[in-house]
PDB file of C-alpha atoms in Angstrom:
ATOM      1  CA  MET A   1      -1.564  16.266  17.872  1.00 75.00           C
ATOM      2  CA  GLU A   2      -2.581  18.060  14.691  1.00 86.00           C
ATOM      3  CA  PHE A   3      -3.473  16.811  11.508  1.00 92.00           C
ATOM      4  CA  CYS A   4      -3.609  18.944   8.183  1.00 92.00           C
ATOM      5  CA  GLN A   5      -6.728  19.756   6.462  1.00 91.00           C
ATOM      6  CA  LYS A   6      -5.442  18.300   3.019  1.00 94.00           C
ATOM      7  CA  HIS A   7      -3.231  15.493   3.035  1.00 96.00           C
ATOM      8  CA  ALA A   8      -0.227  14.511   0.731  1.00 97.00           C
ATOM      9  CA  TRP A   9      -0.202  10.693   0.983  1.00 97.00           C
ATOM     10  CA  ALA A  10       2.639   8.782   0.074  1.00 98.00           C
ATOM     11  CA  SER A  11       2.992   4.992  -0.430  1.00 97.00           C
ATOM     12  CA  VAL A  12       5.390   3.762   2.295  1.00 97.00           C
ATOM     13  CA  GLY A  13       5.318  -0.167   1.807  1.00 97.00           C
ATOM     14  CA  VAL A  14       3.158  -3.272   1.366  1.00 96.00           C
ATOM     15  CA  THR A  15       2.523  -5.646   4.302  1.00 96.00           C
ATOM     16  CA  HIS A  16       0.269  -8.274   5.424  1.00 95.00           C
ATOM     17  CA  VAL A  17      -2.490  -7.604   8.142  1.00 93.00           C
ATOM     18  CA  ASP A  18      -5.317 -10.127   9.403  1.00 93.00           C
ATOM     19  CA  GLY A  19      -4.799 -12.401   6.137  1.00 90.00           C
ATOM     20  CA  ALA A  20      -5.099  -9.582   3.473  1.00 90.00           C
ATOM     21  CA  VAL A  21      -1.952  -7.918   1.823  1.00 93.00           C
ATOM     22  CA  VAL A  22      -2.350  -3.990   2.220  1.00 96.00           C
ATOM     23  CA  ARG A  23      -0.447  -0.795   0.925  1.00 97.00           C
ATOM     24  CA  VAL A  24       0.364   1.608   3.838  1.00 98.00           C
ATOM     25  CA  TRP A  25       0.058   5.463   2.972  1.00 98.00           C
ATOM     26  CA  THR A  26       1.468   8.092   5.441  1.00 97.00           C
ATOM     27  CA  CYS A  27       0.746  11.536   5.018  1.00 97.00           C
ATOM     28  CA  GLU A  28       3.934  13.847   4.123  1.00 97.00           C
ATOM     29  CA  ASN A  29       2.674  16.627   6.156  1.00 96.00           C
ATOM     30  CA  CYS A  30       1.796  15.437   9.392  1.00 96.00           C
ATOM     31  CA  PRO A  31       1.569  12.160  11.456  1.00 96.00           C
ATOM     32  CA  ALA A  32      -1.720  10.699   9.942  1.00 97.00           C
ATOM     33  CA  TRP A  33      -1.284   7.048   8.090  1.00 96.00           C
ATOM     34  CA  THR A  34      -3.894   4.346   6.952  1.00 96.00           C
ATOM     35  CA  ARG A  35      -3.911   1.102   5.283  1.00 96.00           C
ATOM     36  CA  GLU A  36      -5.599   0.312   1.918  1.00 96.00           C
ATOM     37  CA  PRO A  37      -6.171  -3.602   1.032  1.00 94.00           C
ATOM     38  CA  LEU A  38      -4.888  -4.452  -2.341  1.00 94.00           C
ATOM     39  CA  ASP A  39      -7.308  -5.591  -5.278  1.00 91.00           C
ATOM     40  CA  ALA A  40      -6.989  -9.576  -5.337  1.00 86.00           C
ATOM     41  CA  GLU A  41      -8.597  -9.613  -8.606  1.00 91.00           C
ATOM     42  CA  ARG A  42      -5.362  -7.577  -9.968  1.00 91.00           C
ATOM     43  CA  GLU A  43      -2.890 -10.290  -8.302  1.00 90.00           C
ATOM     44  CA  VAL A  44      -0.459 -11.848 -10.959  1.00 92.00           C
ATOM     45  CA  ASP A  45       0.672 -15.090 -10.404  1.00 93.00           C
ATOM     46  CA  TRP A  46       4.222 -15.558  -9.508  1.00 93.00           C
ATOM     47  CA  ASP A  47       5.015 -17.685 -12.384  1.00 96.00           C
ATOM     48  CA  ASP A  48       3.664 -15.168 -14.949  1.00 96.00           C
ATOM     49  CA  THR A  49       6.099 -12.708 -13.746  1.00 95.00           C
ATOM     50  CA  ARG A  50       9.215 -11.535 -15.274  1.00 94.00           C
ATOM     51  CA  LEU A  51      11.021 -11.817 -11.962  1.00 93.00           C
ATOM     52  CA  SER A  52      10.313 -15.273 -11.599  1.00 95.00           C
ATOM     53  CA  GLU A  53      12.762 -15.888 -14.554  1.00 92.00           C
ATOM     54  CA  LEU A  54      15.530 -14.556 -12.782  1.00 88.00           C
TER      55      LEU A  54
END
């Protein structure tokens, strides 16, 4: 399997892994992928969002 020397990362979604919310990234040019934990300090309570008002 070949991987590129400089990845072009694209976010493909968010999921829940081992109790943590993570963003999933894939390279646009090769089969490489990774996960990045989201910063819990930046989380906004659902009741404080506009979506909760819908």
